[in-house]
GROMACS .gro file of C-alpha atoms in nm:
model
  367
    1UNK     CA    1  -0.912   9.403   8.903
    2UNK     CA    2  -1.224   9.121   8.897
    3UNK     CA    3  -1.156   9.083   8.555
    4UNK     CA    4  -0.816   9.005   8.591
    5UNK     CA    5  -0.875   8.788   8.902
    6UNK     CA    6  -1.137   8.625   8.734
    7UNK     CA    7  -0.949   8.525   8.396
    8UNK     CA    8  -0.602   8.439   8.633
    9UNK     CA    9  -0.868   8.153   8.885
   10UNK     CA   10  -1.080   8.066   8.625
   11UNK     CA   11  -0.918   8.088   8.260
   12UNK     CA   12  -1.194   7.823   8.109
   13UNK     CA   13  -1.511   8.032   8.279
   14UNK     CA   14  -1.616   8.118   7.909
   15UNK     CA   15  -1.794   7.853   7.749
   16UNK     CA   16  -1.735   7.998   7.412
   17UNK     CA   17  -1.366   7.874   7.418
   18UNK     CA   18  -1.512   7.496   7.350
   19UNK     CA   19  -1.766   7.619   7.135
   20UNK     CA   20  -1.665   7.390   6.829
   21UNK     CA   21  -1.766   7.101   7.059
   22UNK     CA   22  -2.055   7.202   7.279
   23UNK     CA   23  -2.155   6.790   7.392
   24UNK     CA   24  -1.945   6.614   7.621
   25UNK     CA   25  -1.925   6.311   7.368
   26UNK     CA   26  -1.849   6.507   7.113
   27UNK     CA   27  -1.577   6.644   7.315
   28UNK     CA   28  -1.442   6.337   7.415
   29UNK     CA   29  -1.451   6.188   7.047
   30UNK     CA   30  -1.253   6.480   6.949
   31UNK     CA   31  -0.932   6.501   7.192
   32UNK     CA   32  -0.962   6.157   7.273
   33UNK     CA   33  -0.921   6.031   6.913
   34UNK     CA   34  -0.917   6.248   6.655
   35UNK     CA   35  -0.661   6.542   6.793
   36UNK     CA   36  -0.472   6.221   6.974
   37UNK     CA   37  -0.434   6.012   6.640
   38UNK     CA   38  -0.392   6.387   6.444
   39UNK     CA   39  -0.083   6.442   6.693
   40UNK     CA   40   0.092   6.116   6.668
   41UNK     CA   41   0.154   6.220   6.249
   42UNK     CA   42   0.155   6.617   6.259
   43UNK     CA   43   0.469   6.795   6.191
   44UNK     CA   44   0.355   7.090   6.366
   45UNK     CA   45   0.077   7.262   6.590
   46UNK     CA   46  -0.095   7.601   6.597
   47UNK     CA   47  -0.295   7.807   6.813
   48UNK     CA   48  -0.501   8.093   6.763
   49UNK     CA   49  -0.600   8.346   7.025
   50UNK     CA   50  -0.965   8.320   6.872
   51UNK     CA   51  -1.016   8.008   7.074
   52UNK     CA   52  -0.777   7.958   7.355
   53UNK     CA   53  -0.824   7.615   7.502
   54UNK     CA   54  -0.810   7.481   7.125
   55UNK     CA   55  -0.492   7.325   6.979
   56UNK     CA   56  -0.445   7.246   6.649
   57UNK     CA   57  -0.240   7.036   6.417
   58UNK     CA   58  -0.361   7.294   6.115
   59UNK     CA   59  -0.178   7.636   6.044
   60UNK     CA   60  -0.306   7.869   6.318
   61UNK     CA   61  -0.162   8.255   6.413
   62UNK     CA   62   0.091   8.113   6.635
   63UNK     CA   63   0.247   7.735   6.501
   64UNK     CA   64   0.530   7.548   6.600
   65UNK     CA   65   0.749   7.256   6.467
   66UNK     CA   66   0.683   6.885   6.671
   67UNK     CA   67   1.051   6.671   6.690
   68UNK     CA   68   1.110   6.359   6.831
   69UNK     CA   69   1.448   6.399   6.919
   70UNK     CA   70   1.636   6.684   7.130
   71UNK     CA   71   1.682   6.947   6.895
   72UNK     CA   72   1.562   7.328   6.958
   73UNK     CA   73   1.420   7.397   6.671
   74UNK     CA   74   1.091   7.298   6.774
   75UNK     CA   75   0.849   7.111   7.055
   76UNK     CA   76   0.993   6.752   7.179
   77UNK     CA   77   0.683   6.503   7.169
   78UNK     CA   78   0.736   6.168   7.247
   79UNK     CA   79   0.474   6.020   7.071
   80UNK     CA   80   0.558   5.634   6.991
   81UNK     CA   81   0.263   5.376   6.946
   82UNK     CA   82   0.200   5.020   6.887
   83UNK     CA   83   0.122   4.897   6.579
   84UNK     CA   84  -0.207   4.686   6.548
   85UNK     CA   85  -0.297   4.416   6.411
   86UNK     CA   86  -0.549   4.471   6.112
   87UNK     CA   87  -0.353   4.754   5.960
   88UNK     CA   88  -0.458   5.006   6.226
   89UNK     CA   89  -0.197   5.282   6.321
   90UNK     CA   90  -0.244   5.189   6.704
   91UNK     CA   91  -0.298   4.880   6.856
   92UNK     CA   92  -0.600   4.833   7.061
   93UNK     CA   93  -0.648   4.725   7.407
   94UNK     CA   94  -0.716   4.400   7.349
   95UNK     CA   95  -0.442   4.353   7.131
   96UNK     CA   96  -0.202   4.491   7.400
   97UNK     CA   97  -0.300   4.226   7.641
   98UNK     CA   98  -0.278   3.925   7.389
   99UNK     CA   99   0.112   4.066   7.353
  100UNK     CA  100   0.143   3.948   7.695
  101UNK     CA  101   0.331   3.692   7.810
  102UNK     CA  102   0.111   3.440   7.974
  103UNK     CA  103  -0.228   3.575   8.135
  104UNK     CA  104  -0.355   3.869   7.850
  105UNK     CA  105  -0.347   4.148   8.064
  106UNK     CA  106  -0.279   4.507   7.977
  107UNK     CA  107  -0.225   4.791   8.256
  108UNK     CA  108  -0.072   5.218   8.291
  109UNK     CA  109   0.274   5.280   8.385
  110UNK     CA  110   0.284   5.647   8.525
  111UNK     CA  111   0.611   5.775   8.691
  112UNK     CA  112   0.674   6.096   8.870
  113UNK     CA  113   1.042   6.236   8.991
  114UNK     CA  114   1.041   6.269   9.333
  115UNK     CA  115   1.072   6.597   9.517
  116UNK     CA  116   1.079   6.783   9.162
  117UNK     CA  117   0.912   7.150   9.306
  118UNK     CA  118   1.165   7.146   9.611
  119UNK     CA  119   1.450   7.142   9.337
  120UNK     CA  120   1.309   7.413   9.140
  121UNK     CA  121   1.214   7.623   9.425
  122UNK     CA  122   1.558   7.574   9.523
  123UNK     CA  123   1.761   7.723   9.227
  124UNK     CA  124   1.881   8.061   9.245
  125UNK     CA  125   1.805   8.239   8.906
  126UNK     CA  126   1.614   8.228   8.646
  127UNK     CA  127   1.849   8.044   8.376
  128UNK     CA  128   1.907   7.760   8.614
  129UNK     CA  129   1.504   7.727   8.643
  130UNK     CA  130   1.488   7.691   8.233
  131UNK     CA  131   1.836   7.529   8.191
  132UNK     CA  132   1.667   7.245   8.433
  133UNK     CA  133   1.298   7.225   8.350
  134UNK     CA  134   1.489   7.179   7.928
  135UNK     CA  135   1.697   6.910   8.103
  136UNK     CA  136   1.388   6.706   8.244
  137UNK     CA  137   1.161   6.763   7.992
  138UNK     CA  138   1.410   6.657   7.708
  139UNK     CA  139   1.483   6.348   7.930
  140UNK     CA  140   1.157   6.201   7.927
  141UNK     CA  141   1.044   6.311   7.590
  142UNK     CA  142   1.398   6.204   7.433
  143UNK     CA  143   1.445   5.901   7.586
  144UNK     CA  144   1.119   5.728   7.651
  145UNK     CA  145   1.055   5.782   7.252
  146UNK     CA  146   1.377   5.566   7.208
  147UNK     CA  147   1.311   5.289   7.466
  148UNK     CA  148   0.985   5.277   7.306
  149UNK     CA  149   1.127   5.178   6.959
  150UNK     CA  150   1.334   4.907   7.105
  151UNK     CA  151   1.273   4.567   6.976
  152UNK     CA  152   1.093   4.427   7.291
  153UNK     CA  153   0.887   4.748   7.359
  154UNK     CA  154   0.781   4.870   7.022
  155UNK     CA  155   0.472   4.667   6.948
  156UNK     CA  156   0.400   4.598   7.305
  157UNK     CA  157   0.415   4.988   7.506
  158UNK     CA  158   0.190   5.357   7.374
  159UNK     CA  159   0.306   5.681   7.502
  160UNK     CA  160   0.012   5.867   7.622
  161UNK     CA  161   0.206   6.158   7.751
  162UNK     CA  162   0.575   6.303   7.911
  163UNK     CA  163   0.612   6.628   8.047
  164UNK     CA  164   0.883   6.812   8.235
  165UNK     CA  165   0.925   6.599   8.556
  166UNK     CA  166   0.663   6.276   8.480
  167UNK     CA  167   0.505   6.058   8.205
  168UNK     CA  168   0.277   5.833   8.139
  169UNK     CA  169   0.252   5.465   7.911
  170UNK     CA  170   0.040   5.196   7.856
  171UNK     CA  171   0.108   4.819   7.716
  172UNK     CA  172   0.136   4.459   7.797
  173UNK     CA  173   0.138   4.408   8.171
  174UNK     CA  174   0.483   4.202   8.153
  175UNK     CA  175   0.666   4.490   7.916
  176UNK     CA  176   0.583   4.781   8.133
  177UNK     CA  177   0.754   4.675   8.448
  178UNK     CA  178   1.058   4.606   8.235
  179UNK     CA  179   1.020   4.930   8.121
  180UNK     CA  180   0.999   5.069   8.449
  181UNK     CA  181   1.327   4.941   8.543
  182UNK     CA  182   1.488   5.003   8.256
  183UNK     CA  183   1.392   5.360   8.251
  184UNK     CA  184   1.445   5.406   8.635
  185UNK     CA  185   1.770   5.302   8.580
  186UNK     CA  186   1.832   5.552   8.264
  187UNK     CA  187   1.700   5.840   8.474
  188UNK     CA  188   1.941   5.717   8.788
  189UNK     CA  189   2.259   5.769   8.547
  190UNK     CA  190   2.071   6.049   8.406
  191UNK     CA  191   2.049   6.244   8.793
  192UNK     CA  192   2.359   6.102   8.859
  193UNK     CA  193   2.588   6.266   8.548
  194UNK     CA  194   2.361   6.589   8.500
  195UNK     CA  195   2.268   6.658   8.885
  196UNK     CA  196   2.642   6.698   9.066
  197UNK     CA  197   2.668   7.047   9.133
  198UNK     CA  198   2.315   7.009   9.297
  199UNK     CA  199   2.330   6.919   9.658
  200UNK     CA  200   2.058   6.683   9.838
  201UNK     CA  201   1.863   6.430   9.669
  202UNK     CA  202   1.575   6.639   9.526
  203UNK     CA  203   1.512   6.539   9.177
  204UNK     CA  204   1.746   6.279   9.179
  205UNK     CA  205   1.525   6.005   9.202
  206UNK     CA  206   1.156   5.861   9.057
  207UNK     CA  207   0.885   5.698   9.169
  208UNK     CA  208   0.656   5.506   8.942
  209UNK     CA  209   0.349   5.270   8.943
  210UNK     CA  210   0.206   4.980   8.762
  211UNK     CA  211  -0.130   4.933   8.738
  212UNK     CA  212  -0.300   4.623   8.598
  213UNK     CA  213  -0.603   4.639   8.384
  214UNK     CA  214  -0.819   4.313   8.603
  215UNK     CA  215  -1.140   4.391   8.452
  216UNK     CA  216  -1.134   4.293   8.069
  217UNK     CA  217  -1.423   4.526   8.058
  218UNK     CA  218  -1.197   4.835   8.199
  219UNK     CA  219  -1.148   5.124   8.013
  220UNK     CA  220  -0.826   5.305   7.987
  221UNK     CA  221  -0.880   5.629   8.162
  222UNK     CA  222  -1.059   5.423   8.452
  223UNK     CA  223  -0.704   5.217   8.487
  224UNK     CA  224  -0.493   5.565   8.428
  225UNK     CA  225  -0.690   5.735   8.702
  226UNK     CA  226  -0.653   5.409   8.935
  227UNK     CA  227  -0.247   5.442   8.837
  228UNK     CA  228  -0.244   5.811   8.945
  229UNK     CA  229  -0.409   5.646   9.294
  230UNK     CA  230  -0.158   5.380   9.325
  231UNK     CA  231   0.136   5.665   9.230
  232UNK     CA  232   0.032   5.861   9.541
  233UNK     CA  233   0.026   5.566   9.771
  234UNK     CA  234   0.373   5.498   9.678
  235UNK     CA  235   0.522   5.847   9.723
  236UNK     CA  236   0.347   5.875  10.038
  237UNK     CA  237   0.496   5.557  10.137
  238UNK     CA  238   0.835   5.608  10.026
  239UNK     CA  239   1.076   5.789   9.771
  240UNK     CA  240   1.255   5.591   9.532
  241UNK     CA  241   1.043   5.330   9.502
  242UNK     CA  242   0.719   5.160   9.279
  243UNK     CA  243   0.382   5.029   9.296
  244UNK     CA  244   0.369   4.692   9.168
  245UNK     CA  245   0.086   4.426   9.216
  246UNK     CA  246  -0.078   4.580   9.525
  247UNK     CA  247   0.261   4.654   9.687
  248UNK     CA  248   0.560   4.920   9.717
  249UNK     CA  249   0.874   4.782   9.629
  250UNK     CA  250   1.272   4.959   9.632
  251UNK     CA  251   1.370   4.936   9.316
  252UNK     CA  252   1.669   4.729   9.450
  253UNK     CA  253   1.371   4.454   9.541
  254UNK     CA  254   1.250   4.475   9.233
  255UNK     CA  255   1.547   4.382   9.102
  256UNK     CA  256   1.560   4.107   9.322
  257UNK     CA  257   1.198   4.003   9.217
  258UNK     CA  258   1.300   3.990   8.874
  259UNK     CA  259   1.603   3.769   8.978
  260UNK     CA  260   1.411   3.528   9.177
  261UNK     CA  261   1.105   3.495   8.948
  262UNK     CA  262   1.375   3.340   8.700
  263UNK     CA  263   1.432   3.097   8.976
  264UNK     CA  264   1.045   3.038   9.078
  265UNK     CA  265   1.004   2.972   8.672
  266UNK     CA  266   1.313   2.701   8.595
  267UNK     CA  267   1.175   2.506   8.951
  268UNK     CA  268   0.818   2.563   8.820
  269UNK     CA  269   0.976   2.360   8.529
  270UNK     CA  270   1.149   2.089   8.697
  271UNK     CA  271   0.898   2.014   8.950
  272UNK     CA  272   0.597   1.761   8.822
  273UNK     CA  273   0.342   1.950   8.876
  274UNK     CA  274   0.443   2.331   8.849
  275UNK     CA  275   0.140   2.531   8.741
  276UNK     CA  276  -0.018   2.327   9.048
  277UNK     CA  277   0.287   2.391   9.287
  278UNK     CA  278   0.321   2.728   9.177
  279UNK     CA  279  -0.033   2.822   9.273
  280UNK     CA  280  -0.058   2.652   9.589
  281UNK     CA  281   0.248   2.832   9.718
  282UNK     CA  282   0.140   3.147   9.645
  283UNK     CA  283  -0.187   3.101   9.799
  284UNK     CA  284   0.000   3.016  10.083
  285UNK     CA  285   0.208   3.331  10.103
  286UNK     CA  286  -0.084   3.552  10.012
  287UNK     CA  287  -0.244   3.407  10.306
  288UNK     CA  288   0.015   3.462  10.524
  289UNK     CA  289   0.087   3.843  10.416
  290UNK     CA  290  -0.345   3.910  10.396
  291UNK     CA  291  -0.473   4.148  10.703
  292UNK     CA  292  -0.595   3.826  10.882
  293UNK     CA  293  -0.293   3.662  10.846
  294UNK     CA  294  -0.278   3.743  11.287
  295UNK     CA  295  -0.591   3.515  11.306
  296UNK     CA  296  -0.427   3.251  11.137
  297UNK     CA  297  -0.202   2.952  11.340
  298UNK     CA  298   0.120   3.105  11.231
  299UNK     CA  299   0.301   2.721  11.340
  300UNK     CA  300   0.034   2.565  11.126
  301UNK     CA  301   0.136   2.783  10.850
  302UNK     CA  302   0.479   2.731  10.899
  303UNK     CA  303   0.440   2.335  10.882
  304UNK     CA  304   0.331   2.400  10.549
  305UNK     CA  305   0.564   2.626  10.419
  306UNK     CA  306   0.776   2.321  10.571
  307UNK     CA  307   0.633   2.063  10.395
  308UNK     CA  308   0.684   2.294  10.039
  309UNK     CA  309   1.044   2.254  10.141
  310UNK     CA  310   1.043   1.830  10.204
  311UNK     CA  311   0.824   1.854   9.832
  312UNK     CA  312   1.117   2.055   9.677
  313UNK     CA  313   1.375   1.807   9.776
  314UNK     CA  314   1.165   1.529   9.610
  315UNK     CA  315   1.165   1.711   9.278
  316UNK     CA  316   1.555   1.692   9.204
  317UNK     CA  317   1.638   1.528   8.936
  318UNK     CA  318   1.985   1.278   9.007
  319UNK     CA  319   2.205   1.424   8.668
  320UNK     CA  320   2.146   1.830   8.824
  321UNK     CA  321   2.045   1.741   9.181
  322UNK     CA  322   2.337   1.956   9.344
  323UNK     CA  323   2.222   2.277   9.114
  324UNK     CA  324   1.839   2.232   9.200
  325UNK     CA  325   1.922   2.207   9.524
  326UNK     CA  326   2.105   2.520   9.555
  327UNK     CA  327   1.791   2.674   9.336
  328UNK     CA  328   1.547   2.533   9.597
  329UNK     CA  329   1.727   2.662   9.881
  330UNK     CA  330   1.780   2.952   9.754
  331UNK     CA  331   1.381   3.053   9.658
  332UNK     CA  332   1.274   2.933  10.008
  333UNK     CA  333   1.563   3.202  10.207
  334UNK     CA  334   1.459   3.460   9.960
  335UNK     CA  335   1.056   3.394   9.997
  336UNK     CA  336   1.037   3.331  10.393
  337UNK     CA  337   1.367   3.431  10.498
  338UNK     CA  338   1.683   3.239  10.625
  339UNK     CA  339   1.518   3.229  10.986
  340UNK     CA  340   1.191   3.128  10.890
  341UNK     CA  341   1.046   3.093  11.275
  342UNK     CA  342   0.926   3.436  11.396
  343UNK     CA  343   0.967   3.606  11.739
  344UNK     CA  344   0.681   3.512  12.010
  345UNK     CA  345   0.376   3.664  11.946
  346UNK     CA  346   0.480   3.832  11.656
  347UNK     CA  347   0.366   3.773  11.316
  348UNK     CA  348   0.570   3.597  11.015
  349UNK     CA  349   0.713   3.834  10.797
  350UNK     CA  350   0.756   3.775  10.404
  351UNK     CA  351   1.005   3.946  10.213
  352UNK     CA  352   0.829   4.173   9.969
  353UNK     CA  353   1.011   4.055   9.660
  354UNK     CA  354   0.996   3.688   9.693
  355UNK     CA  355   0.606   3.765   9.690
  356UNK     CA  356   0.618   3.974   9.400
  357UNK     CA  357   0.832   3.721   9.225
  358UNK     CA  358   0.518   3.433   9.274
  359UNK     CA  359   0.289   3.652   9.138
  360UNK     CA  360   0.456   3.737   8.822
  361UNK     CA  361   0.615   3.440   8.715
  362UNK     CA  362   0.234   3.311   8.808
  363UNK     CA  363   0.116   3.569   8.581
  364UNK     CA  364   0.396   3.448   8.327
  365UNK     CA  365   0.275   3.127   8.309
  366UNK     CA  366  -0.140   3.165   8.318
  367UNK     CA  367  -0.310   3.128   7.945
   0.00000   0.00000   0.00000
């Protein structure tokens, strides 16, 4: 019986299972780039009771076929990568962030279904248990290896992992939140067309988040552990929902966002100075939403966010005046809201997507 016990809490207690790589580095060289790079090309893996923690891409006792697409005859592993540049079968880091659009940044999209245990704790036998866990784990590895391929993804978004209810990427900052919604709104048809007879809204829905690489200097599991931080925040803080530059958005906001960053971009455009413009009024906002925004004189601020208004109505141009117009007055409503003036002694209140919107088309347009 302590046997048992022992080998059921702590399976890895014997050091001979990693044996073959006794140093932590030489560890880490191993699974980090050898078995990862061996994995993107194998056509199958093996394993071998001899060393139990091992896997291998060479013929072992026990093997089994790798597929990319949703057939049973062997393991689904999405396992797309960017190209690189200098002939190299992945890109780099470096060479993610230079596919950017605008400021060369490079981040971890991680994405978890919400609620996914309660669902399986929920079913009552065990052919619904496998009949679901197939379901989900075919979703993600099926479908995130074709999204991947697509034209605007392919060179720009690496698939470090999916499993049966969550997943994991990394790419150009500015391709992984249009993955995000793109694959959000895959798995929302998904739920919705596979997930009928199922009542409540367990498993239905995902939660993902974004997490920017700031530090040029930042290494990719520091950023993928930071992502896993940011995750949590978000589920804690709602279901349904994603981290995305320091803040949890719907996914309907995001949507938004992406809608009105098109607008802060063609205004950016027509007004003189719109890197300038574009800057300023984000500081602005970013002041206002900041934990000592309550120490700030909220009518000062709001003479300012004024003023951005009179500067607006300067910028029109007389052959499309009525459409920029229309453009300004819509990006103001959205950003500050259509009663801009708050409540006595209360604090102003920004709509999250109008200041998600300044800060990526600001990202958008930084070199």
């Amino acid at each position: 019986n302590d046997e048992l016990q022992t080998r059921r809490d702590t399976p890895l207690a014997r050091q001979q299972d990693f044996a073959p790589y006794a140093s932590v580095s030489d560890a880490r060289d191993y699974f980090t780039a050898e078995l990862a790079q061996e994995l993107r090309e194998a056509n199958s893996v093996g394993w071998s009771p001899d060393l139990e923690t091992i896997i291998s891409t060479s013929q072992q006792k026990h093997n089994w076929a790798l597929t990319a697409n949703l057939s049973l005859d062997g393991i689904a592993l999405a396992r797309h990568a960017a190209p690189g540049d200098a002939g190299q079968s992945s890109a780099t880091l470096s060479e993610m962030g230079a596919r950017s659009q605008g400021r060369p940044l490079w981040g971890v999209l991680r994405g978890d279904v919400d609620d996914f245990g309660v669902r399986l704790r929920r079913l009552q036998s065990i052919e619904e248990h496998v009949q679901l866990s197939m379901l989900y784990k075919q979703f993600f590895a099926g479908e995130l290896e074709v999204l991947c391929s697509m034209p605007e993804f392919w060179r720009r978004v690496t698939i470090l992992y999916s499993g049966g209810n969550d997943f994991a990427v990394y790419g150009s900052w500015d391709a992984l939140i249009l993955l995000a919604r793109e694959l959000q709104r895959m798995f929302q048809r998904f739920a919705e067309e596979n997930l009928k007879e199922f009542p409540g809204a367990e498993a239905k829905t995902i939660t993902m988040a974004c997490t920017l690489a700031g530090d040029p200097e930042a290494s990719l599991a520091k950023v993928y552990e930071q992502s896993g931080r940011d995750l949590a925040l978000a589920k804690a803080a709602d279901k349904d929902c994603i981290f995305l530059l320091d803040r949890v958005l719907e996914w309907k906001q995001l949507a938004d966002a992406a809608e009105l960053k098109e607008a802060v971009e063609r205004i950016s455009e027509e007004f003189r100075s719109g890197r300038q413009f574009l800057s300023e009024l984000t500081g602005l906002y970013q002041k206002v939403s900041s934990p000592l925004s309550g120490q700030v004189d909220q009518e000062k601020l709001l003479r300012r966010a004024y003023r951005f208004q009179r500067r607006f109505s300067t910028a029109a141009r007389s052959g499309r005046e009525r459409e920029f117009q229309k453009m300004r007055t819509h990006l103001i409503n959205e950003i500050v809201g259509r009663n801009v003036k708050p409540a006595k002694g209360k604090q102003l209140k920004l709509r999250p997507a109008g200041v998600i919107a300044l800060e990526w088309a600001r990202l958008a347009q930084e070199v």
